[in-house]
Coordinates of C-alpha atoms in Angstrom, one line a residue:
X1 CA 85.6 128.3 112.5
X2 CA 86.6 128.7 108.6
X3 CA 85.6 125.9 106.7
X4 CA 86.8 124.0 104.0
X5 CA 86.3 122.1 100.7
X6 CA 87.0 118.7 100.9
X7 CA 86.9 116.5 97.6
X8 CA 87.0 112.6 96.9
X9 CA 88.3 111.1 94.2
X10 CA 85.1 109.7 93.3
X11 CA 83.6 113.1 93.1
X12 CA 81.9 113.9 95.9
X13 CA 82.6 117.1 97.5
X14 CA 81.7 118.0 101.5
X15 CA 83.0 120.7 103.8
X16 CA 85.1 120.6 106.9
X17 CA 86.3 122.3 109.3
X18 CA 89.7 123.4 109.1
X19 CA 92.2 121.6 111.2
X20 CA 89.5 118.5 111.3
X21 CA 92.1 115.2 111.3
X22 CA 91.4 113.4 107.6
X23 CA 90.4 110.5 110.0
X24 CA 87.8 112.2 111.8
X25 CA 86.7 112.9 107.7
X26 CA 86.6 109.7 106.8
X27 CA 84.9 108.2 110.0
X28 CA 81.8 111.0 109.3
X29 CA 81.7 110.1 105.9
X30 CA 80.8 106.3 106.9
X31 CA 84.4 105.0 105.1
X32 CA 85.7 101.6 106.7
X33 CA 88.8 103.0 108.2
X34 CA 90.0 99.2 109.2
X35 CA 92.4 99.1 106.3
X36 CA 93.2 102.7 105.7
X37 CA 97.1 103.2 106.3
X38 CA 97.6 106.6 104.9
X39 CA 96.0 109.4 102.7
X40 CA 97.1 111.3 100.0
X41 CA 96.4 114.6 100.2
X42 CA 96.0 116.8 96.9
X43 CA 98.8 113.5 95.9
X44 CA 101.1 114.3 98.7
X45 CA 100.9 110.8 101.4
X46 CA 100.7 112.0 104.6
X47 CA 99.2 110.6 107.8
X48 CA 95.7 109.6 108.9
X49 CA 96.4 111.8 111.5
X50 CA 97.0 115.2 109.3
X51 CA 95.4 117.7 110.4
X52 CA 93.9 120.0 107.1
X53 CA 94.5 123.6 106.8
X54 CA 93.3 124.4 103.4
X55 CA 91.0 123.2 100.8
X56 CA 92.0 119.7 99.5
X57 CA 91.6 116.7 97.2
X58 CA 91.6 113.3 99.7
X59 CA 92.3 109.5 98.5
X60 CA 92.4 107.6 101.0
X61 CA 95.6 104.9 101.0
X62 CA 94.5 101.0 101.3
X63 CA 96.7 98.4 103.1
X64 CA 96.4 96.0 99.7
X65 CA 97.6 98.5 97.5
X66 CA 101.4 99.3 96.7
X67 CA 101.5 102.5 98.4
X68 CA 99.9 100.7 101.5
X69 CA 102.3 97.8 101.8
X70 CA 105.5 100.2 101.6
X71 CA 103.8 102.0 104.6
X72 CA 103.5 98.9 106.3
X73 CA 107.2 98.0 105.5
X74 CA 108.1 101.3 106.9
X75 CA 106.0 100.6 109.9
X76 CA 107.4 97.4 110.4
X77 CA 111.2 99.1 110.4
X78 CA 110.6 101.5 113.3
X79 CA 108.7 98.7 115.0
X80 CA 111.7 96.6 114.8
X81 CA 114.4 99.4 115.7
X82 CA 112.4 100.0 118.4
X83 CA 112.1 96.2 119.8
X84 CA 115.7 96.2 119.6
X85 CA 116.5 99.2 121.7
X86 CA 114.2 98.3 124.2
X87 CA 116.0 94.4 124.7
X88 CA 119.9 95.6 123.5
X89 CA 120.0 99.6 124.8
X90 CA 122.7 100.9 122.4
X91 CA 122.9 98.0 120.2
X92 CA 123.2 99.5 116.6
X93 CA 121.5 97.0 114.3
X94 CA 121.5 98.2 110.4
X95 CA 119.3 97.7 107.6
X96 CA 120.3 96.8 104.5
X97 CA 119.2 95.5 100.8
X98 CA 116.1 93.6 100.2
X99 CA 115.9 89.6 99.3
X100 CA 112.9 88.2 98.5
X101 CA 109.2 90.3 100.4
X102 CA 112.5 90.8 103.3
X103 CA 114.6 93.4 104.4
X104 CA 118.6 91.9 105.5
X105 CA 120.2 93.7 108.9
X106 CA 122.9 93.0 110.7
X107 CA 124.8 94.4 114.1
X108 CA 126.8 97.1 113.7
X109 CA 129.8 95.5 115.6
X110 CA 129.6 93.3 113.1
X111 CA 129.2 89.9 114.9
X112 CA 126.7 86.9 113.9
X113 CA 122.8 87.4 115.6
X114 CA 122.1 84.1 117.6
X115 CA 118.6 82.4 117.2
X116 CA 117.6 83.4 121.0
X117 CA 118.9 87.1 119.8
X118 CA 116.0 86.7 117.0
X119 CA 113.8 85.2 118.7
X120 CA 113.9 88.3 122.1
X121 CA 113.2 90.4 118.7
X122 CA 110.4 88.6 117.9
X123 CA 108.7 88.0 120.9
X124 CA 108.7 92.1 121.5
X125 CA 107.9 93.2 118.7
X126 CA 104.6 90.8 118.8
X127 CA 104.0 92.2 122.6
X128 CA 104.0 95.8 121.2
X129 CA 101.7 94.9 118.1
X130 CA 99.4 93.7 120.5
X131 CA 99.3 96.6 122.8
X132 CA 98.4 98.6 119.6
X133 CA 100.2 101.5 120.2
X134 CA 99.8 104.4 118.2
X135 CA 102.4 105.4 116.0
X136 CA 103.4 109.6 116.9
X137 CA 104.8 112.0 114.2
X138 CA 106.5 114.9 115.9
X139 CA 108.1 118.2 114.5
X140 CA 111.0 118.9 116.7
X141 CA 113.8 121.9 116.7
X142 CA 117.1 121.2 115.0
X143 CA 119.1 121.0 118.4
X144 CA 116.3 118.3 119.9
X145 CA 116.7 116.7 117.2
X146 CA 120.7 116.3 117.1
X147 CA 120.0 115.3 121.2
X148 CA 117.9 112.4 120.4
X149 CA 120.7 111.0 117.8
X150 CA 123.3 111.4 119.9
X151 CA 121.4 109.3 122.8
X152 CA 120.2 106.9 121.1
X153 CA 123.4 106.7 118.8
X154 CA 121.9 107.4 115.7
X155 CA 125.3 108.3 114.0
X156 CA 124.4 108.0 110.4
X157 CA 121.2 110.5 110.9
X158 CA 123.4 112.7 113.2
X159 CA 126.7 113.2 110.9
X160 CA 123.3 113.2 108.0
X161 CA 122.5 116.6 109.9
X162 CA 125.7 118.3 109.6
X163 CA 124.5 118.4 105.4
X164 CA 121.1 119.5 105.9
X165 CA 120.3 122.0 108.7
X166 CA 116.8 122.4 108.9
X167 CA 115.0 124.4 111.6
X168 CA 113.1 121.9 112.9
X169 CA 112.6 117.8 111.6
X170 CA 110.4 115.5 111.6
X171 CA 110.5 112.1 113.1
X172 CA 108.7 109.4 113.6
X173 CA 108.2 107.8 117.1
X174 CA 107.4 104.5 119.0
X175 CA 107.4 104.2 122.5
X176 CA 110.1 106.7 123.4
X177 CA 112.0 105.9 120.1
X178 CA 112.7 108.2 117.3
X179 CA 113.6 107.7 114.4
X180 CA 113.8 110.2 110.7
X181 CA 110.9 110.3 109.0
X182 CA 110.6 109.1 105.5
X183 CA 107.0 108.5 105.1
X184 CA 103.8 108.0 107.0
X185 CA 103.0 105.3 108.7
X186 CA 99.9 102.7 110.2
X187 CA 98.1 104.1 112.6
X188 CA 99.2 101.8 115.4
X189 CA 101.0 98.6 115.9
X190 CA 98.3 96.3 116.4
X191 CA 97.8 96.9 112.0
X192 CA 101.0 94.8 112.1
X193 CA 100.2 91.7 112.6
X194 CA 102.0 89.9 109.6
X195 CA 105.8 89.4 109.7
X196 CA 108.8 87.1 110.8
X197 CA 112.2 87.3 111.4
X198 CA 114.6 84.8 110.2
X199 CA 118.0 83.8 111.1
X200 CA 120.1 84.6 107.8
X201 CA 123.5 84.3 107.3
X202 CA 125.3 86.6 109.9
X203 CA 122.3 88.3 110.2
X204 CA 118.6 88.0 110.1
X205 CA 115.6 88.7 107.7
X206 CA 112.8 91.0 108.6
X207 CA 109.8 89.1 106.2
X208 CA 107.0 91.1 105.4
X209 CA 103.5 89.8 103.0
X210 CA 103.4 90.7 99.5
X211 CA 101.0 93.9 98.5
X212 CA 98.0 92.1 97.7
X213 CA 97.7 89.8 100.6
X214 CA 98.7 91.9 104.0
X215 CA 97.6 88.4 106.0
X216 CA 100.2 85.6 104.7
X217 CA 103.7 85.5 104.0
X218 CA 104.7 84.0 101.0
X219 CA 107.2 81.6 101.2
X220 CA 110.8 82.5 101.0
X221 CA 113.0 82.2 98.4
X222 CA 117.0 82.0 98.9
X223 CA 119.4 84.1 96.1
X224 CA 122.8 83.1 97.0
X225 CA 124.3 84.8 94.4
X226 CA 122.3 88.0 94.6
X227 CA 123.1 88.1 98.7
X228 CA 127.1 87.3 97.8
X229 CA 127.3 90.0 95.5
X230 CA 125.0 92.6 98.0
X231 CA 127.5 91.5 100.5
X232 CA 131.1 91.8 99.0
X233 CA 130.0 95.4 97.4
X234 CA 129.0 95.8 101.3
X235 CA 132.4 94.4 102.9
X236 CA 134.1 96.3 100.7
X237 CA 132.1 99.7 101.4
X238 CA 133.3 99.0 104.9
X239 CA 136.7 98.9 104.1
X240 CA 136.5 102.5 102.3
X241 CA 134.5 103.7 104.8
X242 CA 131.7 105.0 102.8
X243 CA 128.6 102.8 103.8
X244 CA 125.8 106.3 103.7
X245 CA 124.6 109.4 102.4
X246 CA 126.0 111.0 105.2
X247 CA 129.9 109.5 105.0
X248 CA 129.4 110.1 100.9
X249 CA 128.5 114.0 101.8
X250 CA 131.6 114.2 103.6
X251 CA 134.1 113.2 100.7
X252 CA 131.9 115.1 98.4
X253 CA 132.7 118.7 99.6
X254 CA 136.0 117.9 98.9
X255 CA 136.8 117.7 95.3
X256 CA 139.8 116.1 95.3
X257 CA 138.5 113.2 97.8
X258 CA 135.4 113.1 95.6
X259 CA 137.4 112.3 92.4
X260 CA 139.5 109.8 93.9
X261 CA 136.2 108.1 95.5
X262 CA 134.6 108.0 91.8
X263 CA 138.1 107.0 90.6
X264 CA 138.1 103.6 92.6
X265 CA 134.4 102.9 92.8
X266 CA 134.8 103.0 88.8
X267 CA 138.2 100.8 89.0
X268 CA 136.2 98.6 91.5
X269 CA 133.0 98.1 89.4
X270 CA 135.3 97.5 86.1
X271 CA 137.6 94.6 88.2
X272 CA 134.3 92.8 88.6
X273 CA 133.6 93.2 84.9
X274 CA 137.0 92.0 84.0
X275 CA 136.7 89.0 86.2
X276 CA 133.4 87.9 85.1
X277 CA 135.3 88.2 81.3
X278 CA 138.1 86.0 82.5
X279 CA 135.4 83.6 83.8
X280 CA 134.5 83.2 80.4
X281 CA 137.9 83.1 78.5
X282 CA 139.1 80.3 81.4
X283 CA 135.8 78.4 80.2
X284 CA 137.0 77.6 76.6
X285 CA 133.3 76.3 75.9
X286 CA 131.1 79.5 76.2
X287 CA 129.8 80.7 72.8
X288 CA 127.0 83.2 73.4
X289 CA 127.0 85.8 76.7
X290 CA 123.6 86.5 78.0
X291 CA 123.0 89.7 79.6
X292 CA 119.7 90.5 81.6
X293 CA 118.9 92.9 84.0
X294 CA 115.9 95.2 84.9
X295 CA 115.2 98.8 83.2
X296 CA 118.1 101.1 83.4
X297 CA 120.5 98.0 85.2
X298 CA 123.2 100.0 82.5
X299 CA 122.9 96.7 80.3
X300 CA 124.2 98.3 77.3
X301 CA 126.9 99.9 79.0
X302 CA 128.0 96.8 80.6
X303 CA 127.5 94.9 77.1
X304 CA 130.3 97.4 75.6
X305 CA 132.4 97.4 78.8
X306 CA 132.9 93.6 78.6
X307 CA 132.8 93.3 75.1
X308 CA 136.4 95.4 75.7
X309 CA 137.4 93.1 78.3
X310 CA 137.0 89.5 76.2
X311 CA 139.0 91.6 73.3
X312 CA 141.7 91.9 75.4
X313 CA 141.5 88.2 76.1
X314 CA 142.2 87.9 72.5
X315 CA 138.5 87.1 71.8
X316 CA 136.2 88.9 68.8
X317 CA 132.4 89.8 70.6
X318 CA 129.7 90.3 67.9
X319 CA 126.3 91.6 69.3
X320 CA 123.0 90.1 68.3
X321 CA 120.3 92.5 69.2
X322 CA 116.9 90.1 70.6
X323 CA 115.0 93.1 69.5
X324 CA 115.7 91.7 65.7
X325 CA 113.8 88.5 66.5
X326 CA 110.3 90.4 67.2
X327 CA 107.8 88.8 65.3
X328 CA 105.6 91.9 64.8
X329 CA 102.6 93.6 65.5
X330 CA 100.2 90.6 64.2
X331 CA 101.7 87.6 65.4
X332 CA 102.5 89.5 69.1
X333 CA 100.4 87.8 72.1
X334 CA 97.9 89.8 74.1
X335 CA 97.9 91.2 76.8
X336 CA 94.8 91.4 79.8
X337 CA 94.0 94.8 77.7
X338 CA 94.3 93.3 74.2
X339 CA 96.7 94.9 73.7
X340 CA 100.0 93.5 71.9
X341 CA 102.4 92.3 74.7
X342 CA 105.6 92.7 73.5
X343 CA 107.5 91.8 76.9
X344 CA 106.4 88.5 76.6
X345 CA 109.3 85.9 75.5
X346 CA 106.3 84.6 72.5
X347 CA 106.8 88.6 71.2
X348 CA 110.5 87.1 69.7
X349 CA 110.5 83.9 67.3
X350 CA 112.6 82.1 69.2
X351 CA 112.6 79.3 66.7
X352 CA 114.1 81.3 64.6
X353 CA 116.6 82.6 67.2
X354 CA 117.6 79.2 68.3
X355 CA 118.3 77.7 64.6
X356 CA 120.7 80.9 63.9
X357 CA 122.8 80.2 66.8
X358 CA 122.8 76.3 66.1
X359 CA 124.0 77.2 62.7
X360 CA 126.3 80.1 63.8
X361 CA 128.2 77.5 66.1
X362 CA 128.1 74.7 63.3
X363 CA 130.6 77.0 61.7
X364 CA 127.4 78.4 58.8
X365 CA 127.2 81.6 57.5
X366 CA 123.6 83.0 58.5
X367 CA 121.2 86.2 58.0
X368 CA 120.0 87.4 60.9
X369 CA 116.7 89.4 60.9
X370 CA 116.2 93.1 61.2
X371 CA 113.2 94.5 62.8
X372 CA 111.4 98.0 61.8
X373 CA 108.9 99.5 64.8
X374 CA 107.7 101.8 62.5
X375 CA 105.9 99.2 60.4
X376 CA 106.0 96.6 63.1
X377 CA 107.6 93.9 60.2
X378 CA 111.0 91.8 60.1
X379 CA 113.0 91.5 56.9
X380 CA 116.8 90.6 56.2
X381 CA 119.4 92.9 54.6
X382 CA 122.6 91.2 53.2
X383 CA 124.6 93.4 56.0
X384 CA 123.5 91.4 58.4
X385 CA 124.8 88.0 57.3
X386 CA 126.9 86.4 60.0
X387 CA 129.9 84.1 60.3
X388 CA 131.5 83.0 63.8
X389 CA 135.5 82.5 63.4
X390 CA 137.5 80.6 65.7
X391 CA 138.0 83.3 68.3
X392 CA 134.2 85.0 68.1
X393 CA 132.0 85.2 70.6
X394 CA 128.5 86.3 70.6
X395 CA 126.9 88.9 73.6
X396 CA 123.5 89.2 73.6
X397 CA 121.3 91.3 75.8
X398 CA 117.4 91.7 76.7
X399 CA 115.1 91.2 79.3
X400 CA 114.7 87.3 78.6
X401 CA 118.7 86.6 78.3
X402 CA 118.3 84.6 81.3
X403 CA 115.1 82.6 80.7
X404 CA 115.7 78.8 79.7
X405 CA 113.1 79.1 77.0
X406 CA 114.9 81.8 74.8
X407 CA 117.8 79.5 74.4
X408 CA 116.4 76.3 74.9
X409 CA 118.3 74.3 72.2
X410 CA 121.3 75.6 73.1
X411 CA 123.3 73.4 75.2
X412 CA 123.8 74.9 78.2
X413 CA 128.1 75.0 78.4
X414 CA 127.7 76.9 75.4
X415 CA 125.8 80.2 76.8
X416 CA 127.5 82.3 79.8
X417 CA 124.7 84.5 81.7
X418 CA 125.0 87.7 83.2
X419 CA 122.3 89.5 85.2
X420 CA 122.8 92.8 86.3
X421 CA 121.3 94.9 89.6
X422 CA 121.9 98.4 90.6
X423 CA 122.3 97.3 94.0
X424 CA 123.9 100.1 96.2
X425 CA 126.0 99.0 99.0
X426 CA 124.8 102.4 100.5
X427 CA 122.0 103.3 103.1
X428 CA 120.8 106.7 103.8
X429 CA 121.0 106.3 107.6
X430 CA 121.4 102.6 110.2
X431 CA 117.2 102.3 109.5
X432 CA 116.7 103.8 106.1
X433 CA 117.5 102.0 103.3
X434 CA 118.2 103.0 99.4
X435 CA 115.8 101.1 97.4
X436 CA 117.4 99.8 94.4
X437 CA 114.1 100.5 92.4
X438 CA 114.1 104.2 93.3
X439 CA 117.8 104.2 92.5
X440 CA 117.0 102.7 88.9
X441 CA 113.9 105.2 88.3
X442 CA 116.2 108.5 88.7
X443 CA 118.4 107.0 86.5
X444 CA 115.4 106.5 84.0
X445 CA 113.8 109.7 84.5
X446 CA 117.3 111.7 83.8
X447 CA 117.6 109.6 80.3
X448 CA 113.7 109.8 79.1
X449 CA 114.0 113.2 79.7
X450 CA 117.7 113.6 77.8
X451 CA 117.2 111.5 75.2
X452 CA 113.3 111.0 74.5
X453 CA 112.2 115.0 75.6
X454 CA 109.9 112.8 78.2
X455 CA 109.1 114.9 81.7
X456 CA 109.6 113.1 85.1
X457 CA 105.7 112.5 85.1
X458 CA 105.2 110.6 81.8
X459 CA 108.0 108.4 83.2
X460 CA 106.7 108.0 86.5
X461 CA 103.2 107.4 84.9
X462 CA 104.7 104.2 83.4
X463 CA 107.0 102.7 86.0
X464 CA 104.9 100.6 87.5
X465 CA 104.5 98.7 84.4
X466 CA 107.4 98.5 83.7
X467 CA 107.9 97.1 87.1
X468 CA 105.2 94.8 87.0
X469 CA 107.0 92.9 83.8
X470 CA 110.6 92.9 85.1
X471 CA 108.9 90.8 88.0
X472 CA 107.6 88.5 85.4
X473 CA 110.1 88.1 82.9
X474 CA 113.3 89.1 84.6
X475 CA 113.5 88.7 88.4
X476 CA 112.1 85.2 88.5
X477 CA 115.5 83.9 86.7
X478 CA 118.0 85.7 88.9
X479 CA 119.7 82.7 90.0
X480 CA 119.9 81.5 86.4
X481 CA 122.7 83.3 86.5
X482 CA 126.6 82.5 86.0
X483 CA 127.5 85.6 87.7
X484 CA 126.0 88.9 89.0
X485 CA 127.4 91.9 87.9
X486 CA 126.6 94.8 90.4
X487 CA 125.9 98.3 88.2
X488 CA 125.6 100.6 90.8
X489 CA 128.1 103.4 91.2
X490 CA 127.8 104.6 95.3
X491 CA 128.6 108.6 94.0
X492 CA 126.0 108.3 90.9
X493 CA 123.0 109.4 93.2
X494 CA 125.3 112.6 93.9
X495 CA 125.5 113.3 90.1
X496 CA 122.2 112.3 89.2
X497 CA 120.5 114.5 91.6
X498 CA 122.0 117.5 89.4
X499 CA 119.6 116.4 86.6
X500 CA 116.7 114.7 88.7
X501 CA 115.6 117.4 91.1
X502 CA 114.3 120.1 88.7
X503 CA 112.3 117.7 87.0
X504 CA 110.7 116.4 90.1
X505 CA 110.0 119.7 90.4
X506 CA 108.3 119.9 87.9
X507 CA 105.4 117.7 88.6
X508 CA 102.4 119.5 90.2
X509 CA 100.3 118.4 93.2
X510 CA 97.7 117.7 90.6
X511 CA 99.5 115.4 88.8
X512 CA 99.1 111.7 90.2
X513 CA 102.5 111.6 90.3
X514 CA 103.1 113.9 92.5
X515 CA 103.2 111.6 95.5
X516 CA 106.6 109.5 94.1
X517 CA 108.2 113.1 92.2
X518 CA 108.0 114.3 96.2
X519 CA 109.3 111.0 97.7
X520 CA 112.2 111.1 95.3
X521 CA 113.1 115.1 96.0
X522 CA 112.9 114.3 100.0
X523 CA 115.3 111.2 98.9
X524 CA 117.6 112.8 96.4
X525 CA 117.7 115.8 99.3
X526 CA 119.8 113.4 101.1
X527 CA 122.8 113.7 99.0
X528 CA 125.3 116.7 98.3
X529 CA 125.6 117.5 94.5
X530 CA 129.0 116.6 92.2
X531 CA 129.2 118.1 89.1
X532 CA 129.1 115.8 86.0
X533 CA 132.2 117.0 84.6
X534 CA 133.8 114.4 87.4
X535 CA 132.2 111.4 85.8
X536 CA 134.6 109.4 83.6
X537 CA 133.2 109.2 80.1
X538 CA 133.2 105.4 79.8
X539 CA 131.0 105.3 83.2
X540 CA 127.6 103.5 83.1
X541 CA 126.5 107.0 84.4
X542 CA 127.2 108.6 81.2
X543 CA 124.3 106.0 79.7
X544 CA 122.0 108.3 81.3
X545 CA 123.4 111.9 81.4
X546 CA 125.2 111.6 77.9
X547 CA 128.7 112.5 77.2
X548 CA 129.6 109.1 77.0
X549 CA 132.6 108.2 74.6
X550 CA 130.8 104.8 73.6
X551 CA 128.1 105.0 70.6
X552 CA 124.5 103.7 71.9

């Protein structure tokens, strides 16, 4: 038997066997398996289960770690689809955004879940986590494949088929239940011991624990506004009849269909953008227009797209840029590195900040500061000296717009705040859904890469930073917010995949981030390409592929 090199990440080097199962590896080598849920393999994830064929590095995947507890949630999906066919044969039930450590679904018939309905659910998919069945991972032929949708009404996978016509596929199955593989998952049901469903509006919430403590779930948070806005983009994707990849792919071999989709999914985004303008004419108090949202929400975009709409209203917007109000490399705060934090809302003097407005609505003439990253020091130039008429209004936006503390003086019928999600209405199949963060990292990787020369690996490298401070300075404000402004365009992932895909493919299975660039080609691989040319040049898309008629 031909044997191979196997390496660790700490080092150590052993030989196998080839076609020895990276369990089997790990169980010789004396390594708690317990809360192993998946392995990457030279960076790819794959299964414990993978069987190795050629000389490898191996990391193994831990339950408290990021890439662990998306396994789980993954896990936790097929676990549910598969409760619910086994109590309601046929029953479609759809997943759809996240709220909160949850995952919303509904029926596809589109009637209310009752409590006992949620409750059968629960109760089965507790009796099949404690019969700890193993999770199976199968490569079937194209035409097996197409049999098992059809059966088990898959329709969203099936007409997903018609796009992508692969000899064979690979699912994912429980207990006679298959299911489109995105991922690996746990080894067997009894690893998922931690979840809850919850009666939720007309639907029901599948709750799952936070990354770094598997055991408890943490308590739940409502969003109102967040869930309204998920759910009239989703009502109204219903009404098109474009609610996945699949029904997008359909319209997008057709040019002409195509152009009228992006046509009224741009008139649809810019009504919302006109009502939320009129929101704040009808007001007759509002002085100052907050705007917040994650990386790559289109903030700047939006900014310029309502600043057009309140001019129409007969109002004059002038922008004040927060990034003027840094106080500098010196006076910055810390972070757990030592390292200046400049995310942090004590990065901006927001004493400052607060006196211009005071003065700015007092009717005074003021200077506001100019800030130079180069030299990491504020100063004032006489072109920035400011003066608020009677029909001005100020729009200002940055990742604090919606905490309290940045305009704490400010009384609070003055300021009018905006937060802004790329939350696609879309789903790739009825149990795979689009993750609004994935959506927001093409979108960044296509613009670091146009505008900054950055490959998709530098950006990748940092995303998880820049995660980690949106969800301490941005997300925990959401409902702050006046309104919530929806920034997702359901074609753009059929345009951005134009620019995304050869930069994915550019990262190399040595590379670290090898294991997301691969997860974002199988995702992006989803969707049909439309050319750019069909993107209207005031689009938030244009933010990110250029050719955009506003100046950034």
């Amino acid at each position: 038997m031909t044997n191979i090199s196997i390496n660790f990440t700490d080092g150590k080097v052993i030989s196998a066997s080839k076609h020895d199962k990276v369990l089997d590896i790990f169980e010789s080598q004396k390594i708690n398996t317990s809360e192993i849920v998946g392995v990457k393999i030279d960076n790819l994830e794959s299964s414990v289960f993978s069987e190795l064929e050629f000389s490898c590095q191996l990391e193994p995947i831990y339950l408290n770690t990021k890439d662990g507890a998306e396994i789980y949630r993954r896990s936790l999906c097929l676990l549910l689809a598969t409760a619910v066919e086994k109590i309601f044969p046929g029953t479609r039930v759809l997943v759809g955004h996240s709220l909160g450590y949850g995952y919303y679904y509904t029926l596809e018939n589109g009637k209310d879940i009752e409590d006992k309905q949620v409750e059968m659910i629960t109760t089965k998919m507790k009796a099949l986590v404690k019969k700890d069945i193993p999770f199976n991972t199968e490569r079937l032929s194209y035409q097996q494949a197409m049999e098992i949708f059809e059966v088990q009404k898959l329709t969203g996978a099936r007409l997903q088929m018609d796009f992508n016509c692969p000899p064979y596929l690979t699912l994912n199955e429980l207990e006679g239940f298959y299911d489109i593989s995105s991922g690996p998952l746990v080894p067997s049901t009894g690893y998922l011991k931690c979840f809850d469903l919850m009666k939720y509006q007309n639907g029901f919430l599948l709750r799952f624990p936070k990354s770094e403590d598997h055991s408890v779930l943490p308590d739940f948070i409502d969003q109102p506004k967040l869930f309204e806005t998920y759910s009239r983009y989703k009502e109204w994707g219903k009404k098109i009849g474009i609610t996945n990849a699949a029904e997008l792919n359909v319209i997008a071999m057709d040019k002409h269909k195509i152009a009228d989709f992006i046509d009224i999914t741009e008139t649809f985004q810019q009504k919302n953008i006109s009502k939320i303008a009129s929101e704040i004419v009808d007001s007759k108090a509002v002085k100052v227009v907050l705007i917040a949202g994650p990386s790559s929400s289109g903030k700047t975009t939006t900014s310029k797209k309502l600043a057009l709409e309140l001019q129409a209203l007969g109002l004059t917007p002038k922008l004040i840029s927060l990034d003027n109000y840094y106080l500098g490399f010196e006076k910055t705060p810390k972070d757990e590195n030592g390292k200046p934090d400049f995310e942090c809302l004590e990065a901006l003097n927001v004493e400052l900040l607060n006196q211009n407005l005071i003065d700015l609505f007092d009717g005074k003439e003021v200077n506001i500061p100019s800030y130079d990253f180069h030299t990491s020091s504020s100063f004032f130039e006489e072109k920035n000296k400011m003066k608020l008429g009677e029909n001005d209004i100020l729009i200002m936006e940055g990742i604090h717009g919606l905490n309290p503390k940045l305009t704490a003086k400010i009384p609070d019928q003055f300021k009018y705040r905006i937060y802004l999600s790329a939350l696609t209405q879309l789903n790739l199949d009825d149990h795979n859904r689009i993750s609004t963060s994935d959506n927001r990292l093409i979108r960044r990787i296509v613009r670091d890469w146009r505008y900054r020369g950055k490959s998709a690996a530098g950006t990748i490298s940092m995303w998880p930073s820049v995660q980690a401070g949106e969800k301490k300075h941005i997300f925990p404000f959401q409902n702050n917010a006046d309104a919530i402004l929806n920034t997702a365009l359901d074609y753009e992932l059929s345009v951005l995949k134009v620019y995304a895909m050869p930069l994915l493919r550019c990262v190399k299975p040595s590379q670290t981030e090898y294991a997301v660039a691969s997860h974002l080609i199988k995702f992006l691989d989803r969707f049909c390409e439309v050319p750019a040319a069909s993107v209207p040049d005031r689009s938030i898309i244009r933010e990110f592929i250029g050719g955009s008629s506003f100046k950034y």
